[in-house]
PDB file of C-alpha atoms in Angstrom:
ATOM      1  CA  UNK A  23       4.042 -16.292  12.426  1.00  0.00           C
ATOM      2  CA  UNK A  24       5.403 -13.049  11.693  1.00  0.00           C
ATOM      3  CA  UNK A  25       3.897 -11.085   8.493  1.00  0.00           C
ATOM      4  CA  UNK A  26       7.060  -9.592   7.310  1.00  0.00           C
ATOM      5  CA  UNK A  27       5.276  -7.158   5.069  1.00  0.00           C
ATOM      6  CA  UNK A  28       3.075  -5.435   7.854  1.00  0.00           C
ATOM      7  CA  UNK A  29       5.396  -2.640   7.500  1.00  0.00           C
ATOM      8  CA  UNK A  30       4.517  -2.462   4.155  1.00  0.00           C
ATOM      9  CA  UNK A  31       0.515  -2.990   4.321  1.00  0.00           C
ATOM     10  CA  UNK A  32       0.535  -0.266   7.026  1.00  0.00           C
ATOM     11  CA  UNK A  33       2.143   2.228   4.658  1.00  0.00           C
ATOM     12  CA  UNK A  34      -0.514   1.750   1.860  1.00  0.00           C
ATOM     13  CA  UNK A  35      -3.237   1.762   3.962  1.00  0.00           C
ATOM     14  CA  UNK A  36      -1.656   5.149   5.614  1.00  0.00           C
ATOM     15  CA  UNK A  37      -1.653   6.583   1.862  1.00  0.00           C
ATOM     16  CA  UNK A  38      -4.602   5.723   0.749  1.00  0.00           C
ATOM     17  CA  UNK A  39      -6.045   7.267   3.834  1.00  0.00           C
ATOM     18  CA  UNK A  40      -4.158  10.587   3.001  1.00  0.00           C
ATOM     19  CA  UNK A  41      -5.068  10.308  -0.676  1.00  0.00           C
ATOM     20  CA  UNK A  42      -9.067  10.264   0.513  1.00  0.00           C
ATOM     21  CA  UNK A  43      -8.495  12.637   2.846  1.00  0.00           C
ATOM     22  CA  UNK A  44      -7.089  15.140   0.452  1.00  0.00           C
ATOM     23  CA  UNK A  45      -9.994  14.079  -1.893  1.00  0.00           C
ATOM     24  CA  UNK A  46     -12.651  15.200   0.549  1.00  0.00           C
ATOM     25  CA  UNK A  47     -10.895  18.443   1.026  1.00  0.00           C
ATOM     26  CA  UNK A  48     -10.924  19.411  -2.738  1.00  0.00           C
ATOM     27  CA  UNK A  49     -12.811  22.760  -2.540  1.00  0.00           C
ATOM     28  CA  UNK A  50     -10.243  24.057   0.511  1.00  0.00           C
ATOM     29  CA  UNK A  51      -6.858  24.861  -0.647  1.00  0.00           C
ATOM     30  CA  UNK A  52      -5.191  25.029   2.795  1.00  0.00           C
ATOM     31  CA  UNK A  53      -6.840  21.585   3.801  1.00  0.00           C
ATOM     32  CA  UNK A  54      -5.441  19.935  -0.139  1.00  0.00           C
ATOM     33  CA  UNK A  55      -2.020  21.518   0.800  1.00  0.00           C
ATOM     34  CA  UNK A  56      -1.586  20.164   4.045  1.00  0.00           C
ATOM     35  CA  UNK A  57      -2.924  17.130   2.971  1.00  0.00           C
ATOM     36  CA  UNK A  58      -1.033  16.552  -0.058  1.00  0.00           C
ATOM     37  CA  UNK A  59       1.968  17.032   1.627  1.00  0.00           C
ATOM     38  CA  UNK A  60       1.431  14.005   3.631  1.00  0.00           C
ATOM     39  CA  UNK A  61       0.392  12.233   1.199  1.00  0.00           C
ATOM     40  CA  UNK A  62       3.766  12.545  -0.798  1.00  0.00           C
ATOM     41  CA  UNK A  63       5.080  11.046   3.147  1.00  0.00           C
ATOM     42  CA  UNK A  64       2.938   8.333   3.265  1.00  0.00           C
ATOM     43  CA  UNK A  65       3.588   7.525  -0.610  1.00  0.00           C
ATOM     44  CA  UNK A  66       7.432   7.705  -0.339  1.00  0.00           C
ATOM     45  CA  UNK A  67       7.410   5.783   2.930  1.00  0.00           C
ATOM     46  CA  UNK A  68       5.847   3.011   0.723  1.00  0.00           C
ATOM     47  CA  UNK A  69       8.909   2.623  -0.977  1.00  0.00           C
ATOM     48  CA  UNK A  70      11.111   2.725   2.123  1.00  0.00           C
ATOM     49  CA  UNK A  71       8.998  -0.132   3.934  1.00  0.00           C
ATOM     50  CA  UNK A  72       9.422  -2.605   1.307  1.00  0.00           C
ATOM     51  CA  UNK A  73      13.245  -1.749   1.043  1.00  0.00           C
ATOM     52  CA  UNK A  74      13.009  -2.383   4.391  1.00  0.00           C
ATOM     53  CA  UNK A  75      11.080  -5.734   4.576  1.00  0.00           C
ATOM     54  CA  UNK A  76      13.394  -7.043   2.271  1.00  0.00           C
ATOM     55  CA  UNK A  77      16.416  -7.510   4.484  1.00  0.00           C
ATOM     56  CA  UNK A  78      14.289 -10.003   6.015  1.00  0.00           C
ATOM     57  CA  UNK A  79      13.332 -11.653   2.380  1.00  0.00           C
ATOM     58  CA  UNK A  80      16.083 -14.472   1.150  1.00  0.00           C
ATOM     59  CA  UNK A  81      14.944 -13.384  -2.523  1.00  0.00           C
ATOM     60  CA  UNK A  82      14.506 -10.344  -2.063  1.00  0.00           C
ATOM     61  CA  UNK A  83      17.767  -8.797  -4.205  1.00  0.00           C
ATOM     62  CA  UNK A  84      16.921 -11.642  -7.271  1.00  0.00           C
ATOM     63  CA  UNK A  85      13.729  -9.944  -8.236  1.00  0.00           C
ATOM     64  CA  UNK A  86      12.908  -6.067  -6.943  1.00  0.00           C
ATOM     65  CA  UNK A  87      16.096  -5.251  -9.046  1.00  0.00           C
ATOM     66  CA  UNK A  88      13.771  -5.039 -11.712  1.00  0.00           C
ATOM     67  CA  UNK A  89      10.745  -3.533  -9.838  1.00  0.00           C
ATOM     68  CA  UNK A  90      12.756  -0.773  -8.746  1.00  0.00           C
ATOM     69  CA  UNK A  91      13.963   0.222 -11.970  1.00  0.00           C
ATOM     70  CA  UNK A  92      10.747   0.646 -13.355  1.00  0.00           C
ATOM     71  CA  UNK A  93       9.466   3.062 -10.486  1.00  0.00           C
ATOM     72  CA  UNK A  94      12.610   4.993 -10.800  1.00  0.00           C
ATOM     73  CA  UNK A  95      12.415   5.532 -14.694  1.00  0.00           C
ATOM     74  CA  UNK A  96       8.426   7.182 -13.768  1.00  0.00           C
ATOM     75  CA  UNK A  97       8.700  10.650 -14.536  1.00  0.00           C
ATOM     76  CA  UNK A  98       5.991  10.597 -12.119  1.00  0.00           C
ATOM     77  CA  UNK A  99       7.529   8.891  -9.226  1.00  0.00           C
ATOM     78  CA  UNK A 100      10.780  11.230  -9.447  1.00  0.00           C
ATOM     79  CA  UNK A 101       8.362  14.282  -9.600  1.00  0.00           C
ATOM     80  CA  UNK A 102       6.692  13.165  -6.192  1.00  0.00           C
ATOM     81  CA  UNK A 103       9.904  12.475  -5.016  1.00  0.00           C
ATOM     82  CA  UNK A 104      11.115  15.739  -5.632  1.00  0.00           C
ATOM     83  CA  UNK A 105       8.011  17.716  -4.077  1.00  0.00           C
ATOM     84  CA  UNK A 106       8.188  15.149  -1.003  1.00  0.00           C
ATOM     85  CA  UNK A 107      11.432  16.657  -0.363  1.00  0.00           C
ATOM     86  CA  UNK A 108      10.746  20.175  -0.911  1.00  0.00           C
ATOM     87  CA  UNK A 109       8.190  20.226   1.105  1.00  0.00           C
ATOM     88  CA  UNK A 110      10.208  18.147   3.823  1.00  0.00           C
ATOM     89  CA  UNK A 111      13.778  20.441   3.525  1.00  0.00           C
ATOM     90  CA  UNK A 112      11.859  23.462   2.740  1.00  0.00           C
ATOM     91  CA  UNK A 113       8.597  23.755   3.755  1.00  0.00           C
ATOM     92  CA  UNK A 114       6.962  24.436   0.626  1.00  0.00           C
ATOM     93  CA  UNK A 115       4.002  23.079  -0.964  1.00  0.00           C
ATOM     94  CA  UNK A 116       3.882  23.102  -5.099  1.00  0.00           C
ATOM     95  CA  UNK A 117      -0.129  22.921  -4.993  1.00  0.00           C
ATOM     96  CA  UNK A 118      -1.630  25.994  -6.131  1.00  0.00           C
ATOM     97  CA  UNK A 119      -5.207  26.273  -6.882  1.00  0.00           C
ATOM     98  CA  UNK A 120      -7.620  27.890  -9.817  1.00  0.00           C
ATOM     99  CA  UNK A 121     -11.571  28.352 -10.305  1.00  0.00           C
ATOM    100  CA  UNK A 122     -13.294  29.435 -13.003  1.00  0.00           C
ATOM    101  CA  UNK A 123     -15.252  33.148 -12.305  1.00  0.00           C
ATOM    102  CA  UNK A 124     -18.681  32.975 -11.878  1.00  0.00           C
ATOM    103  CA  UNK A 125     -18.917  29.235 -11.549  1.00  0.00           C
ATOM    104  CA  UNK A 126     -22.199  28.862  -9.231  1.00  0.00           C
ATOM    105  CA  UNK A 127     -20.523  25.369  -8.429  1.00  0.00           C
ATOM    106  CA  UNK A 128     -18.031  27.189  -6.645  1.00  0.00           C
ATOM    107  CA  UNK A 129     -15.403  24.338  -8.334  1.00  0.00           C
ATOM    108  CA  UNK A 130     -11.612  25.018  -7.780  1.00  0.00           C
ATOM    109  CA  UNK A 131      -8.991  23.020  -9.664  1.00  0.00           C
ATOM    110  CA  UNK A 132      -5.910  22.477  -7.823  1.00  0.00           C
ATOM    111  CA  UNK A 133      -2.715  21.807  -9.708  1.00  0.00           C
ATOM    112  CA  UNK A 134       1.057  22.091  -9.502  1.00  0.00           C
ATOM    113  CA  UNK A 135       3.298  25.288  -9.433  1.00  0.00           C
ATOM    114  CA  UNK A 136       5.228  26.070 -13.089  1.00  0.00           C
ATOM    115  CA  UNK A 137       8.881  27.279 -12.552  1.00  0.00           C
ATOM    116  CA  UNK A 138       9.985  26.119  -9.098  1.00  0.00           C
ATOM    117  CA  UNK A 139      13.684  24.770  -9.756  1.00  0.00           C
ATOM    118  CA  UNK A 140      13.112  21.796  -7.478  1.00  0.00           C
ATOM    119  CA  UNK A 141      10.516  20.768  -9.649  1.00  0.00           C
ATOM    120  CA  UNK A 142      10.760  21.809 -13.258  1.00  0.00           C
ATOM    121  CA  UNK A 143       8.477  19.307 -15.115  1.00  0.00           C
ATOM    122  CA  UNK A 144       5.709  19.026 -12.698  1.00  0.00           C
ATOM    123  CA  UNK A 145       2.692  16.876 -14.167  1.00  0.00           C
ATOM    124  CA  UNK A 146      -0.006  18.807 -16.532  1.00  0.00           C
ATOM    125  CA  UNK A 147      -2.673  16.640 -14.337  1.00  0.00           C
ATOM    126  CA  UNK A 148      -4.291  18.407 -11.671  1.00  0.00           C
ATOM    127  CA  UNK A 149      -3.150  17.447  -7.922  1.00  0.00           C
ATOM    128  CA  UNK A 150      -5.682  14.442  -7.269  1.00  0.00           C
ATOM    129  CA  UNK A 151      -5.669  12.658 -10.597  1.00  0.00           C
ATOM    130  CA  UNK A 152      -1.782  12.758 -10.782  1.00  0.00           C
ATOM    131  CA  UNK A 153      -2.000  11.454  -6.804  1.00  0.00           C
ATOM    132  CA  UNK A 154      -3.836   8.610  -7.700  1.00  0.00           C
ATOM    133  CA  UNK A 155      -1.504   7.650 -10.869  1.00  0.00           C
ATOM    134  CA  UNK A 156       1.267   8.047  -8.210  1.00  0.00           C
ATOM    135  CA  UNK A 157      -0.855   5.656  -5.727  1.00  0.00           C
ATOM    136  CA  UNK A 158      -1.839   3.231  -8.377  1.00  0.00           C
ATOM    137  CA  UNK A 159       2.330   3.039  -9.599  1.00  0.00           C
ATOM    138  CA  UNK A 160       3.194   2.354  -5.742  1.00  0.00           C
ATOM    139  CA  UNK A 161       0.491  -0.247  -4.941  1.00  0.00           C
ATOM    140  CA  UNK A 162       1.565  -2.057  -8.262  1.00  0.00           C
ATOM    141  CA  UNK A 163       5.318  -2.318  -7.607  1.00  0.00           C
ATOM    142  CA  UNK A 164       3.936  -3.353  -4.245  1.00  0.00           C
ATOM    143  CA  UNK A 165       1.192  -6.006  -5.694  1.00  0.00           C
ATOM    144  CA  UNK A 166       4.044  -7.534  -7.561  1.00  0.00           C
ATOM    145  CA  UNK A 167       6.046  -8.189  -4.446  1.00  0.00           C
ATOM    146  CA  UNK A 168       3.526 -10.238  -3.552  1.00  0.00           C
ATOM    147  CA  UNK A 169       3.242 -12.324  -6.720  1.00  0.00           C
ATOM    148  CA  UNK A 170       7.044 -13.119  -7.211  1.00  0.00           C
ATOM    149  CA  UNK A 171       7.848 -13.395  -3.503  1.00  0.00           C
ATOM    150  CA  UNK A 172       4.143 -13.951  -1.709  1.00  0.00           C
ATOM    151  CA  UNK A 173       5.322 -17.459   0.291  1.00  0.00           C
ATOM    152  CA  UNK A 174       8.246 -15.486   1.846  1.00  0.00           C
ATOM    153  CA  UNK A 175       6.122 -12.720   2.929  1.00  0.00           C
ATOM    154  CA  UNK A 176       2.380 -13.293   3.559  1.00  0.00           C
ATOM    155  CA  UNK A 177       1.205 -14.904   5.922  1.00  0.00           C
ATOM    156  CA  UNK A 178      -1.351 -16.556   4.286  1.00  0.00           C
ATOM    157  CA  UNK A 179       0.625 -18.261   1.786  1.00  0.00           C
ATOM    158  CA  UNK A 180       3.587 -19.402   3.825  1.00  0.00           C
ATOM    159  CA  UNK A 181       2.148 -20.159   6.853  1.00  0.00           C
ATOM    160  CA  UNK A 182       0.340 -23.643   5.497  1.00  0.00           C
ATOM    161  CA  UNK A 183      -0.268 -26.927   6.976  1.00  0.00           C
ATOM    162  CA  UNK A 184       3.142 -28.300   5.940  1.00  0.00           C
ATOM    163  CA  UNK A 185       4.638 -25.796   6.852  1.00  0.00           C
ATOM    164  CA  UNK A 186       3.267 -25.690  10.528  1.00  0.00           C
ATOM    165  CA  UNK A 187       4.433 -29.771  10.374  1.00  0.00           C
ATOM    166  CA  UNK A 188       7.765 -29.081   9.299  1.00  0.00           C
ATOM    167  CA  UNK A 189       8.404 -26.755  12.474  1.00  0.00           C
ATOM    168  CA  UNK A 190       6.540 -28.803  14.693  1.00  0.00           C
ATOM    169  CA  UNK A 191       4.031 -26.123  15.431  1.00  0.00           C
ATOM    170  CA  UNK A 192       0.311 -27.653  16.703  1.00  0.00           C
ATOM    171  CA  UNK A 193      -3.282 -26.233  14.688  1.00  0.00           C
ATOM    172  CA  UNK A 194      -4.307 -25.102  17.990  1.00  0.00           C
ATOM    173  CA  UNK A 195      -1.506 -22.828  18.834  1.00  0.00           C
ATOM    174  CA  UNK A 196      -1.699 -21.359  15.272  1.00  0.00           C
ATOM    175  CA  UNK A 197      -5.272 -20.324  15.951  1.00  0.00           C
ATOM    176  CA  UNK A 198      -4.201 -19.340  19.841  1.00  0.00           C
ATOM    177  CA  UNK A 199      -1.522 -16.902  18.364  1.00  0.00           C
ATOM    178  CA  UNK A 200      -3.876 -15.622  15.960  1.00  0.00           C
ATOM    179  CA  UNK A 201      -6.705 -14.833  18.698  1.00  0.00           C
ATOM    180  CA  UNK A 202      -9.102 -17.255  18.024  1.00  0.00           C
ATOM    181  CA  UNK A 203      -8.762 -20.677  19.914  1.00  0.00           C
ATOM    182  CA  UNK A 204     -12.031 -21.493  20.342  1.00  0.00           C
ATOM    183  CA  UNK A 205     -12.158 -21.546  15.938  1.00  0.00           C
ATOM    184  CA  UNK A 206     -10.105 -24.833  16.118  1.00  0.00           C
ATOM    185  CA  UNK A 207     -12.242 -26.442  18.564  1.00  0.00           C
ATOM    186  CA  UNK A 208     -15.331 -26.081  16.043  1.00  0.00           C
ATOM    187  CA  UNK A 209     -13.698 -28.211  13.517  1.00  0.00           C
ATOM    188  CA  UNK A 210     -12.619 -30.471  15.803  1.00  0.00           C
ATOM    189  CA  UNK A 211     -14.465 -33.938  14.350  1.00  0.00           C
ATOM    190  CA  UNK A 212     -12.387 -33.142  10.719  1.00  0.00           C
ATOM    191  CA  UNK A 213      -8.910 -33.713   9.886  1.00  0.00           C
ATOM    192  CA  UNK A 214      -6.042 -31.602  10.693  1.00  0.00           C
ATOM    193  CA  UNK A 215      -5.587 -30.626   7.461  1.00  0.00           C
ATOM    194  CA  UNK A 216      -9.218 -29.510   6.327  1.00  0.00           C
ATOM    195  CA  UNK A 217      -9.139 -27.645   9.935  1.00  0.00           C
ATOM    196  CA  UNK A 218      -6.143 -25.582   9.148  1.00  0.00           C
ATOM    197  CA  UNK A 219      -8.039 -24.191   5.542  1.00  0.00           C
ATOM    198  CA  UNK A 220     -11.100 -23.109   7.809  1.00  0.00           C
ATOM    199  CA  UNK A 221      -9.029 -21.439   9.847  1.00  0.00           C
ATOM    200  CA  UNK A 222      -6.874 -19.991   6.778  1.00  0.00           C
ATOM    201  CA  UNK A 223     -10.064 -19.167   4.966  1.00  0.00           C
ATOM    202  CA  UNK A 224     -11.702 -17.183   7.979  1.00  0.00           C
ATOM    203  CA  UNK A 225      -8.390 -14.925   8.062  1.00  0.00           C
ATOM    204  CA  UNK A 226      -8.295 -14.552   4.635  1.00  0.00           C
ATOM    205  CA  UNK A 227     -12.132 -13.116   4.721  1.00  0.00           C
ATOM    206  CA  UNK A 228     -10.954 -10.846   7.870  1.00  0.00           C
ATOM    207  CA  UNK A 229      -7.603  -9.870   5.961  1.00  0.00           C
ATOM    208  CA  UNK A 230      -9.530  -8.289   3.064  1.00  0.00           C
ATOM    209  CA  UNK A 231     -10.839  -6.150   5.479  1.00  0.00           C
ATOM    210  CA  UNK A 232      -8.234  -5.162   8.177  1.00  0.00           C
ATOM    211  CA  UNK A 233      -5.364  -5.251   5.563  1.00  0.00           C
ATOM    212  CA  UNK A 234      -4.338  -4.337   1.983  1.00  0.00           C
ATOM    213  CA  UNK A 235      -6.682  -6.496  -0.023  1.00  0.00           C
ATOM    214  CA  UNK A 236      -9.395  -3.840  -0.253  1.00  0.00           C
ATOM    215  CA  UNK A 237      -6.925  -0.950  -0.993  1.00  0.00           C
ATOM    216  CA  UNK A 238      -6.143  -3.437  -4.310  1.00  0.00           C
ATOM    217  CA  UNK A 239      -9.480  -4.192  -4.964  1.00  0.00           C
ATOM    218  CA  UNK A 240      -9.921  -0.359  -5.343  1.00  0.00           C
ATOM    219  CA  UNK A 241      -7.103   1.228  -6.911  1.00  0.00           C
ATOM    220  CA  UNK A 242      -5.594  -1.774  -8.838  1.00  0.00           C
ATOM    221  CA  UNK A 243      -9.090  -3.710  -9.560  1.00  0.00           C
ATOM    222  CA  UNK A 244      -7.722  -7.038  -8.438  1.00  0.00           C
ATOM    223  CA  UNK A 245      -7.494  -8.306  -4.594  1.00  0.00           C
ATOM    224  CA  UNK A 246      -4.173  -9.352  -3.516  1.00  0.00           C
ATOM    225  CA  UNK A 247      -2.913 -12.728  -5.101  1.00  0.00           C
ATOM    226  CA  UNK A 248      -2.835 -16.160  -3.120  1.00  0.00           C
ATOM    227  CA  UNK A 249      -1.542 -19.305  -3.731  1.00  0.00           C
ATOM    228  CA  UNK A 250      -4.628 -21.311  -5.170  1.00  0.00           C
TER     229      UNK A 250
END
């Protein structure tokens, strides 16, 4: 009762933390630097966890052929590519930063150095709007993943009642392994069956919490899919 895309749902959450964090940090250049550059980690290593996860997925070469392509032809995605690896090989940041004089706000506007040769056609955005197009590219290449291959790799649409017969595995140890025993022995007067959806239903309401569902909800406007 493995998820195989864990990997995967760490990594977004990891961005989206680095994406807020740079957010916050919007009237200190230093702080949007620093944390830019780890965003362009986190993002990349997106992309690396689900090539990753799908050595484990039987169908995995029939269908993120397609996926990948897409990403790759994003003048956006190469861009952040590109930076990532500046800033890995050669320690330097593309984010510069601007403010209109006498602004009583005290707003700056950071956006991306003109004329470095790593990086010739960097986006005419500034740095946190073209982040978040970058995020919301990467969490829907990732959202599809679980649409054409979600029985393979969540847990909460392949691990079902049939399933669970097939293997020979008992409701009660699926809700031991999960941590909660004592949630099987509440719905212990119903069928098998109509116990197993409690106990799916009650991880699906603590999975749109403690996993990618709200990261969706947020950037994409839609949670991510299930089998209905």
């Amino acid at each position: 009762m493995v998820n195989k895309f864990e990997n995967v749902e760490y990594c977004v959450k990891q961005a989206a933390f680095y994406f807020d964090e740079m957010a916050k940090e919007k009237e200190d250049y230093d702080r949007v630097s620093y944390m830019f550059s780890a965003f362009a980690y986190g993002g990349r290593c997106i992309y690396f966890a689900v090539k990753h996860a799908g050595k484990a997925i039987p169908s995995f070469d029939t269908w993120f052929g397609a996926l990948d392509a897409k990403l790759n032809s994003s003048g956006l995605d190469k861009f952040f590519v590109d930076a990532r690896n500046t800033v890995t090989h050669e320690g330097h940041s593309p984010v510069l930063y601007g403010s209109t004089a006498g602004d009583i706000d005290g707003f700056v506007e950071h956006f991306f150095q003109v004329g470095h040769p790593n990086l010739p056609n960097p986006p005419e955005d500034g740095v946190l709007a073209s982040s978040k197009d970058w995020l919301v590219e990467l969490l829907s290449m990732v959202w599809e993943c679980y649409t054409l291959a979600g029985p393979e790799i969540d847990p909460l649409q392949y691990a079902t009642y049939a399933d669970f017969c097939k293997l020979g595995y008992s409701l009660d140890k699926y809700c031991e392994e999960a941590g909660w025993p004592n949630l099987c022995d509440r719905e212990a007067e119903v069928s098998n069956e109509n116990r197993f959806d409690c106990v799916r239903d009650f991880l699906r309401g603590l999975d749109s919490e403690r996993m990618v569902d709200a990261v969706f909800q947020r950037f994409l406007n839609k949670p991510r899919p299930y089998l209905t």
